[in-house]
Short mmCIF file of C-alpha atoms in Angstrom, two decimals:
data_model
loop_
_atom_site.label_atom_id
_atom_site.label_comp_id
_atom_site.label_asym_id
_atom_site.label_seq_id
_atom_site.Cartn_x
_atom_site.Cartn_y
_atom_site.Cartn_z
CA MET A 1 94.02 11.81 87.10
CA GLU A 2 91.77 13.99 84.99
CA MET A 3 93.35 16.21 82.36
CA ALA A 4 91.87 19.30 80.76
CA TRP A 5 90.68 18.80 77.19
CA ASP A 6 93.02 21.53 75.90
CA ASP A 7 95.97 19.79 77.55
CA LEU A 8 95.07 16.53 75.84
CA ILE A 9 94.95 18.25 72.47
CA GLY A 10 98.29 19.96 73.08
CA ILE A 11 100.02 16.68 73.98
CA ALA A 12 98.51 14.95 70.94
CA LEU A 13 99.77 17.72 68.64
CA LEU A 14 103.31 17.71 70.08
CA GLY A 15 103.58 13.93 70.57
CA THR A 16 104.20 11.96 73.78
CA GLU A 17 107.95 11.89 73.13
CA ARG A 18 108.11 15.68 73.51
CA ARG A 19 105.41 16.14 76.12
CA ARG A 20 104.20 13.40 78.45
CA PRO A 21 100.79 13.27 80.14
CA ALA A 22 100.98 14.18 83.81
CA GLY A 23 101.39 11.25 86.18
CA VAL A 24 102.38 8.76 83.44
CA VAL A 25 105.45 6.58 83.93
CA GLY A 26 106.99 4.32 81.34
CA ASP A 27 108.18 4.65 77.75
CA ALA A 28 106.64 6.65 74.90
CA ALA A 29 104.33 3.79 73.83
CA GLU A 30 102.86 3.56 77.31
CA ALA A 31 102.49 7.34 77.39
CA ALA A 32 100.64 7.24 74.05
CA SER A 33 98.30 4.54 75.32
CA SER A 34 97.60 6.54 78.45
CA LEU A 35 96.89 9.61 76.32
CA LEU A 36 94.33 7.70 74.23
CA ASP A 37 92.65 6.37 77.36
CA ALA A 38 92.42 9.87 78.78
CA ALA A 39 91.05 11.21 75.48
CA ALA A 40 88.38 8.50 75.38
CA ALA A 41 87.27 9.33 78.87
CA GLY A 42 87.34 13.04 78.05
CA VAL A 43 85.08 12.54 75.01
CA VAL A 44 82.51 10.73 77.14
CA ARG A 45 82.58 13.51 79.75
CA ARG A 46 82.17 16.22 77.06
CA ARG A 47 79.23 14.49 75.41
CA ALA A 48 77.53 13.70 78.68
CA GLY A 49 77.89 17.30 79.74
CA LEU A 50 76.30 18.84 76.62
CA LEU A 51 73.15 20.82 77.27
CA PRO A 52 70.25 20.03 74.93
CA GLY A 53 69.67 22.62 72.25
CA THR A 54 66.51 24.68 72.02
CA SER A 55 64.10 23.03 69.61
CA GLY A 56 62.79 25.08 66.74
CA PRO A 57 59.20 25.20 65.56
CA ARG A 58 57.96 22.00 64.03
CA PRO A 59 57.24 22.25 60.29
CA ARG A 60 53.62 22.32 59.31
CA PRO A 61 52.35 18.95 58.08
CA ALA A 62 52.29 18.40 54.34
CA ALA A 63 48.99 18.78 52.55
CA PRO A 64 47.21 15.43 52.23
CA ASP A 65 47.79 13.44 49.07
CA ARG A 66 44.66 11.45 48.29
CA ARG A 67 45.97 9.76 45.18
CA PRO A 68 46.12 5.94 45.28
CA GLU A 69 49.34 4.15 46.20
CA LEU A 70 51.48 2.44 43.58
CA PRO A 71 50.92 -1.26 43.02
CA PRO A 72 53.71 -3.32 44.68
CA ALA A 73 55.37 -4.30 41.38
CA ALA A 74 55.42 -0.70 40.20
CA ARG A 75 56.85 0.41 43.56
CA ARG A 76 59.73 -2.04 43.19
CA ARG A 77 60.28 -0.94 39.61
CA LEU A 78 60.51 2.72 40.64
CA ALA A 79 63.06 1.90 43.34
CA THR A 80 65.19 0.12 40.73
CA LEU A 81 64.95 2.97 38.23
CA LEU A 82 65.88 5.58 40.85
CA THR A 83 68.93 3.68 42.07
CA ASP A 84 70.28 2.67 38.65
CA ARG A 85 73.55 4.44 37.85
CA SER A 86 74.55 2.62 34.69
CA GLY A 87 73.86 5.56 32.39
CA GLY A 88 74.27 3.30 29.41
CA GLY A 89 78.04 2.93 29.83
CA GLY A 90 80.73 4.88 28.05
CA GLY A 91 81.95 4.87 24.48
CA ASN A 92 80.06 3.61 21.48
CA ARG A 93 79.58 0.04 22.70
CA ARG A 94 76.71 -0.17 25.15
CA GLY A 95 76.02 -3.89 25.28
CA ALA A 96 72.62 -5.55 24.97
CA ALA A 97 71.22 -4.53 28.37
CA PRO A 98 68.51 -1.80 28.44
CA ASN A 99 69.51 1.62 29.77
CA LEU A 100 67.24 2.05 32.78
CA ALA A 101 68.08 5.74 33.18
CA GLU A 102 66.48 6.43 29.80
CA LEU A 103 63.28 4.63 30.81
CA LEU A 104 62.63 6.72 33.93
CA PRO A 105 61.01 9.66 32.06
CA GLN A 106 58.43 7.38 30.47
CA TRP A 107 57.74 5.62 33.74
CA LEU A 108 57.09 8.95 35.48
CA ALA A 109 54.84 10.17 32.67
CA ALA A 110 52.81 6.96 32.80
CA ALA A 111 52.53 7.10 36.61
CA CYS A 112 51.24 10.68 36.39
CA ARG A 113 48.67 9.68 33.77
CA GLU A 114 47.42 6.89 36.00
CA GLY A 115 47.15 9.31 38.94
CA TYR A 116 49.35 7.49 41.45
CA ALA A 117 51.13 9.00 44.48
CA VAL A 118 54.83 8.46 45.06
CA PRO A 119 55.74 6.18 48.00
CA PRO A 120 56.98 8.48 50.82
CA GLU A 121 60.19 6.50 51.34
CA LEU A 122 61.19 7.09 47.69
CA LEU A 123 60.59 10.86 47.73
CA PRO A 124 64.19 11.85 48.63
CA ALA A 125 65.65 9.68 45.86
CA LEU A 126 63.12 11.07 43.36
CA LEU A 127 63.96 14.67 44.25
CA ASP A 128 67.69 13.94 44.03
CA VAL A 129 67.36 12.42 40.57
CA ALA A 130 65.18 15.29 39.31
CA ARG A 131 67.72 17.77 40.66
CA ALA A 132 70.38 16.27 38.39
CA ARG A 133 68.12 15.86 35.34
CA THR A 134 66.05 18.84 34.25
CA ASP A 135 64.21 16.69 31.69
CA LEU A 136 62.55 14.83 34.57
CA ARG A 137 61.47 17.75 36.70
CA ALA A 138 57.97 18.47 35.45
CA ASP A 139 56.76 14.87 35.72
CA ALA A 140 58.84 14.11 38.81
CA LEU A 141 57.40 17.03 40.76
CA ALA A 142 53.86 16.36 39.57
CA PHE A 143 54.30 12.78 40.75
CA ALA A 144 55.86 13.95 44.04
CA GLY A 145 52.73 15.99 44.73
CA PRO A 146 52.20 18.12 47.85
CA ARG A 147 54.53 15.96 49.95
CA GLY A 148 57.35 16.56 47.51
CA ARG A 149 56.86 20.31 47.60
CA TRP A 150 56.66 20.23 51.42
CA LEU A 151 59.86 18.19 51.64
CA ALA A 152 61.69 20.47 49.19
CA GLN A 153 61.20 23.41 51.58
CA LEU A 154 63.34 21.59 54.16
CA ASN A 155 66.40 20.97 51.99
CA PRO A 156 68.24 23.69 50.02
CA ASP A 157 69.42 21.06 47.53
CA TRP A 158 65.83 20.71 46.35
CA ALA A 159 65.12 24.41 45.96
CA TYR A 160 64.49 23.84 42.24
CA ALA A 161 61.14 22.31 43.22
CA LEU A 162 60.02 25.68 44.59
CA ARG A 163 60.77 27.30 41.24
CA ALA A 164 58.70 24.74 39.35
CA GLY A 165 55.83 25.80 37.18
CA ALA A 166 52.18 24.92 37.44
CA ALA A 167 52.62 21.51 35.84
CA ALA A 168 54.71 20.41 38.80
CA VAL A 169 52.35 21.62 41.53
CA PRO A 170 48.93 20.00 41.96
CA ALA A 171 45.88 22.21 41.99
CA ALA A 172 45.10 21.18 45.58
CA THR A 173 47.96 23.38 46.84
CA GLU A 174 46.93 26.62 45.11
CA GLN A 175 46.47 29.66 47.38
CA ASP A 176 43.34 31.76 47.46
CA GLN A 177 43.66 35.33 46.25
CA GLU A 178 44.38 36.82 49.66
CA GLU A 179 47.14 34.34 50.49
CA ALA A 180 48.52 34.62 46.96
CA ALA A 181 48.85 38.39 47.39
CA ARG A 182 50.64 37.88 50.71
CA LEU A 183 53.03 35.32 49.19
CA TRP A 184 53.73 37.64 46.27
CA GLU A 185 54.64 40.47 48.65
CA GLU A 186 56.59 38.46 51.22
CA GLY A 187 57.75 35.23 49.54
CA LEU A 188 61.18 34.25 48.31
CA PHE A 189 61.95 34.81 44.65
CA ALA A 190 61.57 31.11 43.81
CA GLU A 191 58.20 30.99 45.55
CA ARG A 192 57.01 34.05 43.66
CA VAL A 193 58.06 32.58 40.31
CA ALA A 194 56.20 29.35 41.13
CA LEU A 195 53.13 31.32 42.23
CA LEU A 196 53.07 33.38 39.04
CA ALA A 197 53.47 30.25 36.91
CA ARG A 198 50.55 28.58 38.68
CA LEU A 199 48.33 31.63 38.39
CA ARG A 200 49.08 31.98 34.69
CA THR A 201 47.50 28.57 34.21
CA THR A 202 44.49 28.96 36.51
CA ALA A 203 43.92 32.72 36.77
CA PRO A 204 46.12 34.59 34.27
CA ASP A 205 44.55 38.00 34.96
CA THR A 206 45.28 37.67 38.68
CA GLY A 207 48.88 36.76 37.98
CA LEU A 208 49.29 39.72 35.65
CA ALA A 209 47.77 42.09 38.22
CA LEU A 210 50.21 40.94 40.91
CA LEU A 211 53.16 41.38 38.56
CA ALA A 212 52.04 44.83 37.41
CA ALA A 213 51.67 46.03 41.02
CA THR A 214 55.34 45.44 41.85
CA TRP A 215 56.90 45.64 38.39
CA LYS A 216 58.79 48.91 38.81
CA SER A 217 60.43 47.81 42.06
CA GLU A 218 61.69 44.45 40.74
CA ARG A 219 65.32 43.85 39.75
CA ALA A 220 66.04 43.61 36.02
CA GLU A 221 66.96 39.91 36.14
CA ASP A 222 63.80 39.20 38.14
CA ARG A 223 61.65 41.17 35.72
CA LEU A 224 62.99 39.05 32.87
CA MET A 225 62.12 35.81 34.68
CA PHE A 226 58.66 37.05 35.60
CA LEU A 227 58.04 38.27 32.06
CA ASP A 228 58.99 34.88 30.67
CA SER A 229 56.22 33.35 32.80
CA LEU A 230 53.66 35.27 30.74
CA ARG A 231 54.21 32.84 27.86
CA THR A 232 51.77 30.60 29.70
CA GLY A 233 48.24 31.84 29.13
CA LEU A 234 49.41 34.64 26.82
CA SER A 235 46.43 36.56 25.46
CA ALA A 236 45.30 39.97 24.28
CA ALA A 237 44.68 40.90 27.93
CA ASP A 238 48.47 41.05 28.40
CA GLU A 239 49.07 43.52 25.57
CA THR A 240 48.85 46.77 27.55
CA PHE A 241 51.35 45.54 30.12
CA LEU A 242 53.73 44.23 27.44
CA GLU A 243 53.54 47.50 25.50
CA GLN A 244 54.70 49.31 28.63
CA ALA A 245 57.53 46.78 29.02
CA LEU A 246 58.82 47.83 25.58
CA SER A 247 60.18 50.95 27.32
CA ASP A 248 61.91 49.00 30.09
CA ARG A 249 65.45 50.01 30.95
CA SER A 250 66.67 46.42 30.43
CA ARG A 251 67.39 45.44 26.83
CA ASN A 252 66.60 41.76 27.51
CA VAL A 253 63.24 42.67 29.04
CA ARG A 254 62.40 44.82 26.02
CA ALA A 255 63.34 42.02 23.62
CA THR A 256 61.23 39.46 25.48
CA ALA A 257 58.24 41.80 25.60
CA ALA A 258 58.51 42.37 21.84
CA GLU A 259 58.72 38.63 21.20
CA LEU A 260 55.59 38.00 23.25
CA LEU A 261 53.69 40.77 21.50
CA SER A 262 54.66 39.44 18.08
CA ALA A 263 53.10 36.11 19.09
CA LEU A 264 49.77 37.98 19.31
CA PRO A 265 48.84 38.61 15.64
CA GLU A 266 46.20 41.16 16.64
CA SER A 267 48.51 43.26 18.81
CA ALA A 268 49.50 46.84 18.03
CA LEU A 269 53.16 45.79 17.74
CA ALA A 270 52.24 43.14 15.15
CA ALA A 271 50.33 45.83 13.24
CA ARG A 272 53.35 48.15 13.30
CA MET A 273 55.58 45.34 12.08
CA ALA A 274 53.05 44.57 9.35
CA VAL A 275 53.29 48.15 8.06
CA ARG A 276 57.08 47.92 7.94
CA ALA A 277 57.13 44.46 6.36
CA ARG A 278 54.60 45.53 3.73
CA THR A 279 56.92 48.26 2.53
CA CYS A 280 59.77 45.74 2.19
CA VAL A 281 58.00 42.89 0.39
CA SER A 282 55.76 43.23 -2.66
CA LEU A 283 54.62 41.21 -5.67
CA GLY A 284 56.00 42.13 -9.07
CA PRO A 285 55.26 40.65 -12.50
CA GLU A 286 58.13 38.14 -12.19
CA GLY A 287 57.71 37.22 -8.54
CA ILE A 288 58.20 38.56 -5.03
CA VAL A 289 60.31 41.70 -4.81
CA VAL A 290 62.24 42.41 -1.61
CA GLU A 291 63.58 45.82 -0.63
CA ALA A 292 65.21 45.35 2.76
CA PRO A 293 65.44 48.28 5.22
CA TYR A 294 68.41 50.61 4.88
CA GLU A 295 68.47 51.58 8.56
CA CYS A 296 67.20 50.50 11.94
CA ASP A 297 65.56 53.54 13.47
CA ALA A 298 64.66 54.17 17.11
CA ALA A 299 61.05 53.07 16.61
CA MET A 300 62.19 49.74 15.21
CA GLU A 301 64.55 49.25 18.13
CA ARG A 302 61.76 49.96 20.60
CA ASP A 303 59.66 47.29 18.92
CA GLY A 304 62.37 44.70 19.49
CA VAL A 305 64.49 44.88 16.34
CA ALA A 306 68.12 44.21 17.29
CA PRO A 307 70.27 46.71 15.36
CA ARG A 308 73.51 44.72 15.28
CA PRO A 309 73.58 41.50 13.25
CA PRO A 310 75.59 38.44 14.27
CA ASN A 311 78.93 37.86 12.60
CA GLY A 312 78.63 36.92 8.95
CA ARG A 313 75.12 38.33 8.54
CA GLY A 314 74.38 41.48 6.57
CA GLU A 315 72.58 44.32 8.33
CA ARG A 316 69.74 44.66 5.83
CA ALA A 317 68.98 40.93 5.74
CA TRP A 318 69.08 40.86 9.55
CA TRP A 319 66.60 43.73 9.87
CA LEU A 320 64.33 42.30 7.17
CA GLY A 321 64.12 38.93 8.90
CA GLN A 322 63.10 40.51 12.20
CA LEU A 323 60.38 42.61 10.59
CA VAL A 324 58.89 39.69 8.67
CA ASP A 325 58.96 37.15 11.49
CA ALA A 326 57.18 39.60 13.82
CA ALA A 327 54.47 40.51 11.30
CA PRO A 328 51.16 38.58 11.37
CA LEU A 329 51.06 35.91 8.68
CA SER A 330 47.56 37.01 7.72
CA LEU A 331 49.22 40.06 6.13
CA TRP A 332 50.60 38.13 3.17
CA SER A 333 47.39 36.79 1.72
CA ALA A 334 46.06 40.33 1.35
CA ARG A 335 49.45 41.56 0.14
CA PHE A 336 49.62 38.93 -2.59
CA GLY A 337 46.15 39.14 -4.08
CA GLY A 338 44.31 36.70 -1.82
CA ARG A 339 46.65 33.78 -2.49
CA ARG A 340 46.77 30.93 0.00
CA ALA A 341 49.86 30.16 2.02
CA GLU A 342 51.05 27.30 -0.20
CA GLN A 343 50.63 29.51 -3.30
CA ILE A 344 52.63 32.33 -1.71
CA VAL A 345 55.45 29.97 -0.71
CA ALA A 346 55.59 28.66 -4.29
CA LEU A 347 56.12 32.16 -5.77
CA PRO A 348 59.65 32.91 -6.98
CA VAL A 349 61.60 35.44 -4.89
CA LEU A 350 63.88 37.72 -6.90
CA ASP A 351 67.50 38.68 -6.25
CA ASP A 352 68.40 35.74 -3.99
CA TRP A 353 66.17 36.89 -1.12
CA GLN A 354 64.24 33.61 -0.92
CA PRO A 355 66.31 31.98 1.90
CA ASP A 356 65.95 35.05 4.13
CA LEU A 357 62.25 35.54 3.40
CA HIS A 358 61.28 31.88 3.81
CA ALA A 359 63.35 31.52 6.98
CA ALA A 360 61.52 34.52 8.47
CA TRP A 361 58.16 33.01 7.51
CA CYS A 362 59.21 29.78 9.23
CA ARG A 363 60.00 31.64 12.46
CA ALA A 364 56.70 33.50 12.23
CA ALA A 365 54.76 30.26 11.75
CA VAL A 366 56.40 28.72 14.83
CA ARG A 367 55.91 31.84 16.95
CA GLN A 368 52.28 32.27 15.95
CA ARG A 369 51.56 28.51 16.04
CA ASN A 370 50.13 28.71 12.53
CA ALA A 371 49.67 25.16 11.23
CA VAL A 372 48.51 26.32 7.78
CA TRP A 373 51.74 28.17 7.11
CA ALA A 374 53.85 25.44 8.71
CA ARG A 375 52.26 22.91 6.36
CA ALA A 376 52.87 25.16 3.36
CA LEU A 377 56.51 25.81 4.25
CA LEU A 378 57.22 22.15 4.86
CA GLY A 379 55.51 21.00 1.69
CA PRO A 380 55.29 17.26 0.99
CA PRO A 381 58.24 15.11 2.10
CA PRO A 382 61.04 15.38 -0.49
CA ALA A 383 61.01 12.61 -3.07
CA PRO A 384 63.91 10.12 -3.01
CA ALA A 385 65.65 11.85 -5.91
CA ALA A 386 65.21 15.34 -4.44
CA PRO A 387 67.68 16.86 -1.96
CA ALA A 388 66.53 16.58 1.67
CA VAL A 389 67.00 20.28 2.35
CA ALA A 390 64.41 22.63 3.84
CA ILE A 391 64.40 26.33 4.65
CA GLY A 392 64.21 27.00 8.38
CA ASP A 393 63.88 24.27 10.99
CA PRO A 394 61.62 21.40 9.83
CA ALA A 395 61.42 19.97 13.36
CA LYS A 396 59.96 23.21 14.74
CA LEU A 397 57.48 23.46 11.89
CA LEU A 398 56.46 19.86 12.42
CA SER A 399 55.86 20.48 16.11
CA ILE A 400 52.90 22.71 15.19
CA LEU A 401 51.10 20.04 13.19
CA PRO A 402 48.71 17.43 14.65
CA ALA A 403 50.48 14.33 15.94
CA ALA A 404 49.17 11.97 13.26
CA GLU A 405 50.09 14.30 10.41
CA ARG A 406 53.52 14.88 11.94
CA ALA A 407 54.21 11.14 12.15
CA ASP A 408 53.06 10.51 8.57
CA TRP A 409 55.30 13.29 7.22
CA VAL A 410 58.37 12.04 9.05
CA ALA A 411 57.65 8.41 8.10
CA SER A 412 57.57 9.40 4.43
CA PHE A 413 60.76 11.40 4.84
CA VAL A 414 62.59 8.50 6.49
CA ALA A 415 61.38 6.05 3.85
CA ALA A 416 62.71 8.32 1.10
CA HIS A 417 65.94 9.62 2.67
CA GLY A 418 66.86 7.36 5.55
CA LEU A 419 67.79 8.57 9.00
CA SER A 420 70.81 10.83 8.52
CA GLU A 421 68.69 14.02 8.36
CA ALA A 422 65.76 12.87 10.48
CA PHE A 423 67.00 12.86 14.08
CA GLN A 424 65.50 16.23 15.11
CA MET A 425 62.25 15.45 13.30
CA LEU A 426 61.90 12.14 15.10
CA GLY A 427 62.39 13.93 18.40
CA VAL A 428 59.20 16.00 17.99
CA CYS A 429 56.96 13.05 17.12
CA ALA A 430 54.45 11.83 19.71
CA VAL A 431 55.42 8.82 21.84
CA PRO A 432 54.86 5.99 21.21
CA TRP A 433 55.54 6.46 17.52
CA ALA A 434 52.64 5.65 15.23
CA ALA A 435 52.91 2.27 13.50
CA PRO A 436 53.90 3.65 10.04
CA LEU A 437 56.66 5.78 11.56
CA GLY A 438 57.94 2.92 13.70
CA ARG A 439 58.10 0.61 10.67
CA ALA A 440 59.91 3.25 8.62
CA VAL A 441 62.56 3.74 11.32
CA VAL A 442 63.16 0.01 11.85
CA ASP A 443 63.33 -0.58 8.08
CA ALA A 444 65.83 2.28 7.71
CA LEU A 445 68.01 0.84 10.47
CA ASP A 446 67.90 -2.57 8.81
CA ILE A 447 68.84 -1.03 5.45
CA ALA A 448 71.75 0.81 7.09
CA ARG A 449 72.99 -2.47 8.55
CA ASP A 450 72.75 -4.28 5.21
CA ALA A 451 74.65 -1.43 3.57
CA GLY A 452 77.55 -1.88 5.99
CA SER A 453 77.17 1.61 7.47
CA TYR A 454 79.12 2.59 10.55
CA PRO A 455 76.75 1.45 13.32
CA TRP A 456 77.76 4.10 15.85
CA SER A 457 76.56 6.76 13.39
CA PHE A 458 73.01 5.66 14.25
CA SER A 459 73.40 5.39 18.01
CA GLY A 460 71.29 8.54 18.57
CA VAL A 461 68.42 7.22 16.45
CA MET A 462 68.70 3.82 18.12
CA GLY A 463 68.42 5.53 21.51
CA LEU A 464 65.30 7.37 20.33
CA ALA A 465 63.84 4.12 19.06
CA GLU A 466 64.34 2.50 22.46
CA ARG A 467 62.27 5.26 24.07
CA CYS A 468 59.73 5.93 21.33
CA LEU A 469 58.89 2.75 19.42
CA ASP A 470 55.61 1.09 20.33
CA PRO A 471 56.43 -1.79 22.73
CA ALA A 472 54.06 -3.98 20.73
CA GLY A 473 56.75 -4.20 18.03
CA ALA A 474 59.30 -5.95 20.26
CA GLU A 475 59.05 -9.35 18.59
CA GLN A 476 59.39 -7.88 15.11
CA VAL A 477 62.59 -6.13 16.19
CA ALA A 478 63.87 -9.32 17.79
CA LEU A 479 63.87 -11.00 14.37
CA LEU A 480 66.51 -8.48 13.22
CA ALA A 481 68.86 -9.32 16.10
CA ALA A 482 70.39 -12.33 14.35
CA ALA A 483 73.87 -11.32 13.22
CA GLY A 484 74.14 -11.23 9.47
CA GLU A 485 77.15 -11.49 7.25
CA GLU A 486 79.66 -8.70 7.19
CA ALA A 487 79.15 -6.34 4.25
CA VAL A 488 82.06 -6.32 1.81
CA ASP A 489 82.70 -2.60 2.24
CA GLY A 490 81.29 -2.35 5.76
CA ALA A 491 83.01 -1.35 8.99
CA PRO A 492 84.85 -4.23 10.68
CA GLY A 493 82.68 -5.85 13.34
CA ALA A 494 79.62 -3.83 12.30
CA SER A 495 77.39 -6.87 11.94
CA ALA A 496 77.97 -7.96 15.55
CA TYR A 497 77.33 -4.43 16.78
CA TRP A 498 74.07 -4.20 14.86
CA ALA A 499 72.93 -7.55 16.24
CA GLU A 500 73.73 -6.34 19.75
CA ALA A 501 71.91 -3.06 19.18
CA PHE A 502 68.77 -4.83 17.89
CA GLN A 503 68.90 -7.20 20.89
CA ARG A 504 69.03 -4.21 23.21
CA LEU A 505 66.17 -2.52 21.35
CA ALA A 506 63.98 -5.64 21.59
CA GLY A 507 64.81 -6.08 25.27
CA THR A 508 64.04 -2.44 26.02
CA LEU A 509 60.67 -2.66 24.29
CA ARG A 510 59.77 -5.74 26.31
CA LEU A 511 60.80 -3.98 29.49
CA ARG A 512 58.70 -0.93 28.61
CA ALA A 513 55.69 -3.17 28.03
CA ALA A 514 56.21 -4.76 31.45
CA MET A 515 56.54 -1.35 33.11
CA LEU A 516 53.28 -0.12 31.64
CA SER A 517 51.42 -3.27 32.64
CA GLU A 518 52.64 -2.88 36.24
CA LEU A 519 51.13 0.60 36.40
CA ARG A 520 47.70 -0.46 35.24
CA PRO A 521 45.17 -1.16 37.97
CA LEU A 522 44.26 -4.80 38.51
CA GLY A 523 41.53 -5.87 36.12
CA ALA A 524 42.14 -2.93 33.74
#
């Protein structure tokens, strides 16, 4: 006897002891069995009776990807890297096995350099991993190519790929001007951000024209995101638009526009800041004299000067720093009698204003990408007897210098002062580290081990070394893996930890060498 589906559900909810299926004789167990049989038959009837749904439009095919396929060994390696979930383990003790998750960024960068296409079956795993790790996204999406972007449109979890910049989207997918204008008018916010980022690399004037056409109708948070895209391809052609943005109703938009204008030393805003900074800083007979502003007027606020200092910072020093770091660095040579940057930095600054003035010059050098001033502010690496203290952020100043000069400076610093102050500096050096820098780091680690230092204090540097040392140095590192004697005043068990860490470093370098060889074409 057939039973209605709603009746079956009602009996199941109440239980066969309280309500029995119709036509069933026997005890409660038999009634329950009969109920399950009826439910099974009912499920089959319901599924068989379903009407097929109306199919939606088929997605357009992905753009062709004409890049060569990965070699088989490299394909297997990528599958292993994408499925590894070790993460290096927890705590300070990681063991001697390489951390595969930390090798994936280098593998992706190398695959992009070689011009390979991702295997289609690994695309979902690649997009999932890049979703969780923002450090992978640029290379992962460039490697994913047009198929990756096409696939991301079909899954909301991968929407980040649609917001990616130009580096993540191959040139083959760029729209012509007419389609770009249509996408700008009708596209989703993420698509518009990606479009603007691409245009700022290939056709910055076109991107600026699209943004200017709809600027007044955009939401404040969207205007800020769009404005940030102008960092790419920033030039004097953007000045008129950015000057207008200084009057925007959003404070964050105004601040970003002022920052971008101050990165253009020839801009009108930089000239206005130069006039203000000149009145605050002069050269007296005994050194540099600083007279910080006594107020922050409306004109200063419009040009991006924040009137309220952070906690613990004086108002005048706060205003002075903002004026100086937005002024063109070319101002100071004329202001100080034609002196060069290194001569100006060497001048004494009266009344304890030197930290504020030098810190502002450091920010200006970074913002204006001025290697001459960065070199002057860094100076030579501190001698072993000198304190390893610098005004500003040495890592940011180093990032402006050529890669070889950067590596030499940091190698000298590490040789003189060890690794305790060098982590950020090492992070801005080109990978793989140049031979002198690699030797300096390994020697410093060996010295720290011999001194009985706490090994976990150097875990960050050891992790950098695994990613950045030249793989050719694997055998040299392997010689350090033999456990030495415990230092008299060292941490208990430190020697075994150091031996384990050097074993892991040598193994990681060997693995990196193997990975790179797998990506090279046969016969290369």
